[in-house]
Amino acid sequence: MGIKLNRAFAAPLAIVALGLGALPASAQDSSTDARLRKAETEIRALQRKVFPGSDGKYFEPEITAAQPAGAVAGRPSTTAVTDILARLDALEGQIARLTSQTEENTNAIAQLGTRLGALEVTSTAATAANPPIAAVSQPAATVITPAQRPAAATPPPAAAPTGPTAQRLAAVQAIPKPQTDDAGKDEYDYGFRLWEAKFYPEAQQQLTLYVEKYPRHAQISYGRNLLGRAYLDGGKAAEAAPWFLKNYQSDKQGARAPDSLLYLAESMIVMKDTKRACIALAEFSETYPAVASGRLKSQYDADRRQVKCN
């Protein structure tokens, strides 16, 4: 018949051709129609594969019965064989078009893969020729040899002991502590002896013990005032001032209350607090005018010469 068919349809068509001569016309029509419907079903499946997502119902029917030469419009086909041949021609044409579309798609995919491969090669070559800035600017790791390692830091010398020396301890122990029936007086007298020997830190410790242990002792005004002097003479005016103020305010009629007020002014002078120094001097002259012009006059006058009060 001069028809070139796809391998998938070669066997069915051969069977159809053989059956045309062996079967009666009615049997031929029934068998051939069934096989043609099967072939058309396979064609639709191939269409859906070539055009994914499409539904067979959207494809226009391409199999139409060809009008034989000389046929008159409006009349049925002359024979069933003519209709079969026409449908086979339509199927062959449809298979040819689908095969061509598949080949075109395959070639397009192959070309796209080739282009992607070329792009990857070009990108790799460009990266090798121009590495990223971060990679170029990163300095190489520095290897330090044993000769380049800095020498271990020399440990600082051990701090000298801050406690009293053996000689000072021996000198303090050489000062005897009184032993009488008045334990409070013994403590005060021992503090006085330490202060008099200019062992000021030891005197501060001893007199603090006295004023805390015997706050109502007969010589407490002497003790608080002398504790303030131990700090002041030891170069600690800030620690001395509270004791002088406390001794004055606790008992203004105490034996050493005037002395403490005058020493309070001296502590302020050492601390360069002129305002408070002048206040203390004015309080001293008003509260103890007899002492200011008598027993403590020379000390009072010396303090007044050190500051300018209004």
mmCIF file of C-alpha atoms in Angstrom:
data_model
loop_
_atom_site.group_PDB
_atom_site.id
_atom_site.type_symbol
_atom_site.label_atom_id
_atom_site.label_comp_id
_atom_site.label_asym_id
_atom_site.label_seq_id
_atom_site.Cartn_x
_atom_site.Cartn_y
_atom_site.Cartn_z
ATOM 1 C CA MET A 1 0.000 0.000 0.000
ATOM 2 C CA GLY A 2 3.051 2.235 0.173
ATOM 3 C CA ILE A 3 2.403 3.195 3.852
ATOM 4 C CA LYS A 4 5.365 3.510 6.314
ATOM 5 C CA LEU A 5 4.137 2.891 9.853
ATOM 6 C CA ASN A 6 5.729 3.179 13.282
ATOM 7 C CA ARG A 7 7.147 -0.066 14.749
ATOM 8 C CA ALA A 8 4.431 0.046 17.411
ATOM 9 C CA PHE A 9 1.743 -0.315 14.769
ATOM 10 C CA ALA A 10 3.521 -2.654 12.320
ATOM 11 C CA ALA A 11 2.172 -5.882 13.803
ATOM 12 C CA PRO A 12 -1.441 -4.761 14.168
ATOM 13 C CA LEU A 13 -1.502 -3.443 10.611
ATOM 14 C CA ALA A 14 -0.003 -6.636 9.248
ATOM 15 C CA ILE A 15 -2.688 -8.625 10.967
ATOM 16 C CA VAL A 16 -5.306 -6.264 9.551
ATOM 17 C CA ALA A 17 -3.912 -6.709 6.050
ATOM 18 C CA LEU A 18 -3.940 -10.476 6.292
ATOM 19 C CA GLY A 19 -7.441 -10.505 7.736
ATOM 20 C CA LEU A 20 -8.871 -8.503 4.905
ATOM 21 C CA GLY A 21 -8.536 -11.387 2.471
ATOM 22 C CA ALA A 22 -9.500 -14.189 4.815
ATOM 23 C CA LEU A 23 -12.548 -12.905 6.690
ATOM 24 C CA PRO A 24 -15.977 -11.943 5.466
ATOM 25 C CA ALA A 25 -16.786 -8.244 5.175
ATOM 26 C CA SER A 26 -18.713 -8.088 8.462
ATOM 27 C CA ALA A 27 -15.979 -9.872 10.440
ATOM 28 C CA GLN A 28 -13.322 -7.699 8.898
ATOM 29 C CA ASP A 29 -15.149 -4.534 9.887
ATOM 30 C CA SER A 30 -15.585 -5.604 13.538
ATOM 31 C CA SER A 31 -11.988 -6.757 14.084
ATOM 32 C CA THR A 32 -10.426 -3.830 12.303
ATOM 33 C CA ASP A 33 -12.538 -1.250 14.170
ATOM 34 C CA ALA A 34 -11.451 -2.682 17.520
ATOM 35 C CA ARG A 35 -7.814 -2.578 16.596
ATOM 36 C CA LEU A 36 -8.093 0.922 15.200
ATOM 37 C CA ARG A 37 -9.719 2.129 18.411
ATOM 38 C CA LYS A 38 -6.802 0.573 20.329
ATOM 39 C CA ALA A 39 -4.312 2.320 18.074
ATOM 40 C CA GLU A 40 -6.101 5.648 18.543
ATOM 41 C CA THR A 41 -6.017 5.147 22.314
ATOM 42 C CA GLU A 42 -2.249 4.627 22.159
ATOM 43 C CA ILE A 43 -1.910 7.736 20.003
ATOM 44 C CA ARG A 44 -3.707 9.800 22.644
ATOM 45 C CA ALA A 45 -1.416 8.403 25.333
ATOM 46 C CA LEU A 46 1.586 9.402 23.226
ATOM 47 C CA GLN A 47 0.098 12.875 22.803
ATOM 48 C CA ARG A 48 -0.198 13.297 26.569
ATOM 49 C CA LYS A 49 3.444 12.227 26.963
ATOM 50 C CA VAL A 50 4.696 14.681 24.351
ATOM 51 C CA PHE A 51 2.461 17.459 25.695
ATOM 52 C CA PRO A 52 2.383 16.969 29.506
ATOM 53 C CA GLY A 53 -0.638 18.324 31.282
ATOM 54 C CA SER A 54 -2.874 18.193 28.224
ATOM 55 C CA ASP A 55 -6.125 16.352 28.190
ATOM 56 C CA GLY A 56 -7.050 14.263 25.202
ATOM 57 C CA LYS A 57 -10.403 15.929 25.009
ATOM 58 C CA TYR A 58 -8.758 19.157 23.839
ATOM 59 C CA PHE A 59 -7.232 17.565 20.708
ATOM 60 C CA GLU A 60 -9.320 17.959 17.635
ATOM 61 C CA PRO A 61 -10.013 14.659 15.877
ATOM 62 C CA GLU A 62 -7.583 14.244 13.057
ATOM 63 C CA ILE A 63 -8.979 10.963 11.656
ATOM 64 C CA THR A 64 -11.588 11.636 9.087
ATOM 65 C CA ALA A 65 -12.887 9.431 6.350
ATOM 66 C CA ALA A 66 -11.360 10.440 3.017
ATOM 67 C CA GLN A 67 -13.763 10.832 0.167
ATOM 68 C CA PRO A 68 -12.782 8.466 -2.647
ATOM 69 C CA ALA A 69 -12.343 9.897 -6.098
ATOM 70 C CA GLY A 70 -15.626 10.288 -7.915
ATOM 71 C CA ALA A 71 -17.718 10.039 -4.746
ATOM 72 C CA VAL A 72 -20.819 12.109 -4.535
ATOM 73 C CA ALA A 73 -21.344 14.363 -1.519
ATOM 74 C CA GLY A 74 -24.000 13.104 0.866
ATOM 75 C CA ARG A 75 -23.476 9.443 0.002
ATOM 76 C CA PRO A 76 -21.874 6.896 2.319
ATOM 77 C CA SER A 77 -18.430 5.431 1.585
ATOM 78 C CA THR A 78 -18.411 2.863 -1.155
ATOM 79 C CA THR A 79 -16.804 0.110 0.979
ATOM 80 C CA ALA A 80 -15.614 -0.548 4.529
ATOM 81 C CA VAL A 81 -12.092 -1.149 3.195
ATOM 82 C CA THR A 82 -11.940 2.398 1.870
ATOM 83 C CA ASP A 83 -12.806 3.783 5.321
ATOM 84 C CA ILE A 84 -10.154 1.626 6.956
ATOM 85 C CA LEU A 85 -7.438 2.771 4.592
ATOM 86 C CA ALA A 86 -8.384 6.400 5.151
ATOM 87 C CA ARG A 87 -8.202 6.022 8.927
ATOM 88 C CA LEU A 88 -4.830 4.262 8.645
ATOM 89 C CA ASP A 89 -3.467 7.105 6.539
ATOM 90 C CA ALA A 90 -4.623 9.610 9.175
ATOM 91 C CA LEU A 91 -3.011 7.562 11.956
ATOM 92 C CA GLU A 92 0.285 7.362 10.069
ATOM 93 C CA GLY A 93 0.336 11.115 9.576
ATOM 94 C CA GLN A 94 -0.417 11.761 13.233
ATOM 95 C CA ILE A 95 2.363 9.346 14.339
ATOM 96 C CA ALA A 96 4.804 11.069 12.015
ATOM 97 C CA ARG A 97 4.001 14.491 13.497
ATOM 98 C CA LEU A 98 4.314 13.230 17.084
ATOM 99 C CA THR A 99 7.631 11.556 16.301
ATOM 100 C CA SER A 100 8.936 14.782 14.780
ATOM 101 C CA GLN A 101 7.832 16.788 17.848
ATOM 102 C CA THR A 102 9.556 14.299 20.168
ATOM 103 C CA GLU A 103 12.789 14.555 18.199
ATOM 104 C CA GLU A 104 12.638 18.362 18.317
ATOM 105 C CA ASN A 105 12.116 18.316 22.074
ATOM 106 C CA THR A 106 15.010 15.895 22.554
ATOM 107 C CA ASN A 107 17.321 18.071 20.454
ATOM 108 C CA ALA A 108 16.301 21.210 22.366
ATOM 109 C CA ILE A 109 17.011 19.527 25.705
ATOM 110 C CA ALA A 110 20.392 18.338 24.459
ATOM 111 C CA GLN A 111 21.320 21.843 23.278
ATOM 112 C CA LEU A 112 20.251 23.322 26.624
ATOM 113 C CA GLY A 113 22.450 20.808 28.468
ATOM 114 C CA THR A 114 25.391 21.730 26.243
ATOM 115 C CA ARG A 115 24.919 25.450 26.939
ATOM 116 C CA LEU A 116 24.709 24.869 30.713
ATOM 117 C CA GLY A 117 27.907 22.822 30.624
ATOM 118 C CA ALA A 118 29.693 25.593 28.723
ATOM 119 C CA LEU A 119 28.507 28.173 31.241
ATOM 120 C CA GLU A 120 29.825 26.082 34.176
ATOM 121 C CA VAL A 121 33.225 25.738 32.503
ATOM 122 C CA THR A 122 33.384 29.492 31.841
ATOM 123 C CA SER A 123 32.390 30.323 35.447
ATOM 124 C CA THR A 124 35.025 27.952 36.877
ATOM 125 C CA ALA A 125 37.736 29.475 34.684
ATOM 126 C CA ALA A 126 36.751 33.013 35.678
ATOM 127 C CA THR A 127 36.818 32.130 39.400
ATOM 128 C CA ALA A 128 40.274 30.593 39.054
ATOM 129 C CA ALA A 129 41.575 33.683 37.220
ATOM 130 C CA ASN A 130 39.980 36.166 39.651
ATOM 131 C CA PRO A 131 39.664 34.656 43.143
ATOM 132 C CA PRO A 132 37.342 36.395 45.647
ATOM 133 C CA ILE A 133 38.751 39.456 47.407
ATOM 134 C CA ALA A 134 38.362 37.867 50.828
ATOM 135 C CA ALA A 135 40.450 34.888 49.743
ATOM 136 C CA VAL A 136 43.167 37.090 48.205
ATOM 137 C CA SER A 137 43.389 39.509 51.106
ATOM 138 C CA GLN A 138 43.517 36.829 53.786
ATOM 139 C CA PRO A 139 47.089 36.728 55.096
ATOM 140 C CA ALA A 140 48.904 33.478 55.261
ATOM 141 C CA ALA A 141 49.231 31.903 58.666
ATOM 142 C CA THR A 142 52.381 33.006 60.427
ATOM 143 C CA VAL A 143 54.517 30.201 61.764
ATOM 144 C CA ILE A 144 56.522 31.150 64.829
ATOM 145 C CA THR A 145 59.710 29.235 65.272
ATOM 146 C CA PRO A 146 61.090 28.506 68.732
ATOM 147 C CA ALA A 147 63.762 31.155 68.190
ATOM 148 C CA GLN A 148 61.076 33.801 67.508
ATOM 149 C CA ARG A 149 58.981 33.052 70.593
ATOM 150 C CA PRO A 150 59.319 35.770 73.245
ATOM 151 C CA ALA A 151 61.082 34.804 76.377
ATOM 152 C CA ALA A 152 58.918 34.046 79.361
ATOM 153 C CA ALA A 153 58.201 37.109 81.461
ATOM 154 C CA THR A 154 60.335 37.398 84.533
ATOM 155 C CA PRO A 155 58.133 37.090 87.603
ATOM 156 C CA PRO A 156 58.045 40.221 89.767
ATOM 157 C CA PRO A 157 60.092 40.136 92.898
ATOM 158 C CA ALA A 158 58.335 38.989 96.009
ATOM 159 C CA ALA A 159 56.784 41.827 97.964
ATOM 160 C CA ALA A 160 58.630 42.787 101.071
ATOM 161 C CA PRO A 161 56.821 41.950 104.302
ATOM 162 C CA THR A 162 54.691 44.866 105.510
ATOM 163 C CA GLY A 163 54.528 43.869 109.149
ATOM 164 C CA PRO A 164 56.662 45.409 111.897
ATOM 165 C CA THR A 165 60.287 44.427 111.970
ATOM 166 C CA ALA A 166 61.772 42.359 114.735
ATOM 167 C CA GLN A 167 63.578 45.448 115.992
ATOM 168 C CA ARG A 168 60.313 47.419 116.255
ATOM 169 C CA LEU A 169 58.567 44.546 117.987
ATOM 170 C CA ALA A 170 61.373 44.361 120.488
ATOM 171 C CA ALA A 171 61.155 48.131 121.099
ATOM 172 C CA VAL A 172 57.368 47.993 121.671
ATOM 173 C CA GLN A 173 57.712 45.016 124.000
ATOM 174 C CA ALA A 174 60.280 46.956 125.943
ATOM 175 C CA ILE A 175 57.569 49.479 126.977
ATOM 176 C CA PRO A 176 56.038 48.051 130.158
ATOM 177 C CA LYS A 177 52.294 47.956 130.666
ATOM 178 C CA PRO A 178 51.111 49.192 134.047
ATOM 179 C CA GLN A 179 49.597 46.653 136.417
ATOM 180 C CA THR A 180 47.378 48.341 139.025
ATOM 181 C CA ASP A 181 43.977 47.845 140.574
ATOM 182 C CA ASP A 182 42.416 50.167 137.903
ATOM 183 C CA ALA A 183 42.392 48.091 134.700
ATOM 184 C CA GLY A 184 40.919 50.970 132.669
ATOM 185 C CA LYS A 185 43.635 53.352 133.768
ATOM 186 C CA ASP A 186 46.267 50.720 132.994
ATOM 187 C CA GLU A 187 44.986 50.442 129.430
ATOM 188 C CA TYR A 188 44.958 54.221 128.960
ATOM 189 C CA ASP A 189 48.405 54.678 130.480
ATOM 190 C CA TYR A 190 49.852 51.978 128.256
ATOM 191 C CA GLY A 191 48.375 53.748 125.201
ATOM 192 C CA PHE A 192 49.844 57.021 126.401
ATOM 193 C CA ARG A 193 53.290 55.443 126.738
ATOM 194 C CA LEU A 194 53.102 54.067 123.192
ATOM 195 C CA TRP A 195 52.059 57.485 121.845
ATOM 196 C CA GLU A 196 54.778 59.224 123.798
ATOM 197 C CA ALA A 197 57.358 56.804 122.284
ATOM 198 C CA LYS A 198 55.916 57.720 118.831
ATOM 199 C CA PHE A 199 54.688 54.232 118.147
ATOM 200 C CA TYR A 200 51.521 55.736 116.620
ATOM 201 C CA PRO A 201 49.962 52.639 114.985
ATOM 202 C CA GLU A 202 50.393 50.669 118.200
ATOM 203 C CA ALA A 203 49.007 53.586 120.224
ATOM 204 C CA GLN A 204 45.955 53.802 117.933
ATOM 205 C CA GLN A 205 45.248 50.118 118.490
ATOM 206 C CA GLN A 206 45.717 50.314 122.250
ATOM 207 C CA LEU A 207 43.644 53.483 122.764
ATOM 208 C CA THR A 208 40.832 52.153 120.547
ATOM 209 C CA LEU A 209 40.699 49.132 122.813
ATOM 210 C CA TYR A 210 40.491 51.428 125.825
ATOM 211 C CA VAL A 211 37.649 53.719 124.613
ATOM 212 C CA GLU A 212 35.569 50.756 123.449
ATOM 213 C CA LYS A 213 36.088 48.685 126.568
ATOM 214 C CA TYR A 214 35.770 51.512 129.108
ATOM 215 C CA PRO A 215 33.402 54.159 127.600
ATOM 216 C CA ARG A 216 32.496 55.478 131.125
ATOM 217 C CA HIS A 217 35.940 55.515 132.646
ATOM 218 C CA ALA A 218 37.064 58.612 134.525
ATOM 219 C CA GLN A 219 39.765 59.318 131.936
ATOM 220 C CA ILE A 220 37.615 58.689 128.852
ATOM 221 C CA SER A 221 37.875 62.350 127.755
ATOM 222 C CA TYR A 222 41.666 61.989 127.837
ATOM 223 C CA GLY A 223 41.451 58.662 125.993
ATOM 224 C CA ARG A 224 39.297 59.896 123.064
ATOM 225 C CA ASN A 225 41.375 63.055 122.692
ATOM 226 C CA LEU A 226 44.648 61.103 122.790
ATOM 227 C CA LEU A 227 43.294 58.593 120.242
ATOM 228 C CA GLY A 228 42.611 61.529 117.903
ATOM 229 C CA ARG A 229 46.129 62.850 118.462
ATOM 230 C CA ALA A 230 47.623 59.394 117.734
ATOM 231 C CA TYR A 231 45.933 59.522 114.309
ATOM 232 C CA LEU A 232 46.810 63.193 113.680
ATOM 233 C CA ASP A 233 50.455 62.784 114.684
ATOM 234 C CA GLY A 234 50.591 59.625 112.584
ATOM 235 C CA GLY A 235 49.598 61.623 109.452
ATOM 236 C CA LYS A 236 45.940 60.561 109.351
ATOM 237 C CA ALA A 237 43.986 63.806 109.825
ATOM 238 C CA ALA A 238 40.802 62.388 108.249
ATOM 239 C CA GLU A 239 40.707 59.564 110.825
ATOM 240 C CA ALA A 240 41.597 61.931 113.672
ATOM 241 C CA ALA A 241 38.845 64.536 113.090
ATOM 242 C CA PRO A 242 35.858 62.266 113.995
ATOM 243 C CA TRP A 243 37.417 61.383 117.350
ATOM 244 C CA PHE A 244 38.033 65.047 118.229
ATOM 245 C CA LEU A 245 34.477 65.980 117.280
ATOM 246 C CA LYS A 246 33.026 63.041 119.211
ATOM 247 C CA ASN A 247 34.999 63.913 122.336
ATOM 248 C CA TYR A 248 33.813 67.526 122.223
ATOM 249 C CA GLN A 249 30.140 66.716 121.522
ATOM 250 C CA SER A 250 29.955 63.825 124.012
ATOM 251 C CA ASP A 251 30.969 65.971 126.966
ATOM 252 C CA LYS A 252 31.672 69.666 126.430
ATOM 253 C CA GLN A 253 32.713 69.938 130.041
ATOM 254 C CA GLY A 254 35.128 67.058 129.757
ATOM 255 C CA ALA A 255 38.735 67.556 130.788
ATOM 256 C CA ARG A 256 40.004 67.452 127.206
ATOM 257 C CA ALA A 257 36.911 68.782 125.326
ATOM 258 C CA PRO A 258 38.586 72.198 124.651
ATOM 259 C CA ASP A 259 41.736 70.480 123.412
ATOM 260 C CA SER A 260 39.709 68.273 121.071
ATOM 261 C CA LEU A 261 37.925 71.310 119.567
ATOM 262 C CA LEU A 262 41.223 73.063 118.929
ATOM 263 C CA TYR A 263 42.775 69.889 117.458
ATOM 264 C CA LEU A 264 39.677 69.549 115.267
ATOM 265 C CA ALA A 265 40.524 72.963 113.795
ATOM 266 C CA GLU A 266 44.107 71.786 113.213
ATOM 267 C CA SER A 267 42.859 68.639 111.439
ATOM 268 C CA MET A 268 40.774 70.831 109.110
ATOM 269 C CA ILE A 269 43.820 73.003 108.413
ATOM 270 C CA VAL A 270 45.829 69.919 107.459
ATOM 271 C CA MET A 271 42.988 68.826 105.175
ATOM 272 C CA LYS A 272 42.885 72.374 103.684
ATOM 273 C CA ASP A 273 39.279 72.824 104.728
ATOM 274 C CA THR A 274 39.536 76.495 105.770
ATOM 275 C CA LYS A 275 35.811 77.010 106.262
ATOM 276 C CA ARG A 276 35.442 74.247 108.852
ATOM 277 C CA ALA A 277 38.735 75.206 110.476
ATOM 278 C CA CYS A 278 37.414 78.739 111.036
ATOM 279 C CA ILE A 279 34.134 77.388 112.415
ATOM 280 C CA ALA A 280 36.000 75.213 114.944
ATOM 281 C CA LEU A 281 38.256 78.121 116.006
ATOM 282 C CA ALA A 282 35.271 80.432 116.472
ATOM 283 C CA GLU A 283 33.459 77.745 118.499
ATOM 284 C CA PHE A 284 36.558 77.261 120.627
ATOM 285 C CA SER A 285 36.938 80.992 121.448
ATOM 286 C CA GLU A 286 33.250 81.394 122.269
ATOM 287 C CA THR A 287 32.849 78.199 124.315
ATOM 288 C CA TYR A 288 36.181 78.272 126.158
ATOM 289 C CA PRO A 289 37.292 81.934 126.340
ATOM 290 C CA ALA A 290 39.267 81.351 129.539
ATOM 291 C CA VAL A 291 41.183 78.429 128.026
ATOM 292 C CA ALA A 292 41.689 80.394 124.776
ATOM 293 C CA SER A 293 43.399 83.172 126.773
ATOM 294 C CA GLY A 294 45.088 80.856 129.236
ATOM 295 C CA ARG A 295 46.290 77.248 128.971
ATOM 296 C CA LEU A 296 45.880 76.863 125.203
ATOM 297 C CA LYS A 297 46.497 80.503 124.178
ATOM 298 C CA SER A 298 49.766 79.895 122.313
ATOM 299 C CA GLN A 299 48.314 76.954 120.372
ATOM 300 C CA TYR A 300 45.143 78.912 119.594
ATOM 301 C CA ASP A 301 47.115 81.913 118.295
ATOM 302 C CA ALA A 302 49.317 79.648 116.146
ATOM 303 C CA ASP A 303 46.279 78.051 114.561
ATOM 304 C CA ARG A 304 44.677 81.420 113.822
ATOM 305 C CA ARG A 305 47.814 82.574 111.984
ATOM 306 C CA GLN A 306 47.544 79.584 109.603
ATOM 307 C CA VAL A 307 44.105 80.534 108.259
ATOM 308 C CA LYS A 308 42.318 83.736 107.289
ATOM 309 C CA CYS A 309 38.849 83.780 108.795
ATOM 310 C CA ASN A 310 36.241 86.514 108.202
#
